[in-house]
Amino acid sequence: MFNLRRSQFVQVFNNSPDETAYFRMLLNRENITSAAVMIQPSLISYSFNSLPQPALLDVASISADRILLLDAYFSIVIFHGMTIAQWRNMGYQSQPEHQ
């Protein structure tokens, strides 16, 4: 991480000098864990059949009965599989027996 922080990690193509300086400043201010998440986002898979577990950043991780949470440090993306989305639309999460 030490070498990465001193390298030309921040993308300069298609960025203004201000954006480049901003991202370099963010990278230098964060601890190792946060900097690693900036470099490689983490994808966590939630399912009814298993405990939460890391998933590969691949299309193979998508399934109808899974919720995928992508933590890219600057943003969080949540994907609901088709079955989970249908349950959410029917309001199962609001029923006391499904808490």
mmCIF file of C-alpha atoms in Angstrom, residues 83-99:
data_model
loop_
_atom_site.group_PDB
_atom_site.id
_atom_site.type_symbol
_atom_site.label_atom_id
_atom_site.label_comp_id
_atom_site.label_asym_id
_atom_site.label_seq_id
_atom_site.Cartn_x
_atom_site.Cartn_y
_atom_site.Cartn_z
ATOM 1 C CA THR A 83 -37.370 -13.643 -6.218
ATOM 2 C CA ILE A 84 -36.159 -11.195 -3.567
ATOM 3 C CA ALA A 85 -37.483 -8.226 -5.594
ATOM 4 C CA GLN A 86 -40.926 -9.848 -5.864
ATOM 5 C CA TRP A 87 -41.006 -10.469 -2.092
ATOM 6 C CA ARG A 88 -39.938 -6.873 -1.480
ATOM 7 C CA ASN A 89 -42.683 -5.558 -3.776
ATOM 8 C CA MET A 90 -45.279 -7.685 -1.940
ATOM 9 C CA GLY A 91 -44.140 -6.182 1.388
ATOM 10 C CA TYR A 92 -42.825 -9.302 3.139
ATOM 11 C CA GLN A 93 -40.153 -7.214 4.893
ATOM 12 C CA SER A 94 -42.911 -5.303 6.753
ATOM 13 C CA GLN A 95 -44.601 -8.409 8.153
ATOM 14 C CA PRO A 96 -43.637 -9.285 11.757
ATOM 15 C CA GLU A 97 -43.078 -13.009 11.027
ATOM 16 C CA HIS A 98 -40.406 -12.153 8.413
ATOM 17 C CA GLN A 99 -38.261 -9.867 10.541
#
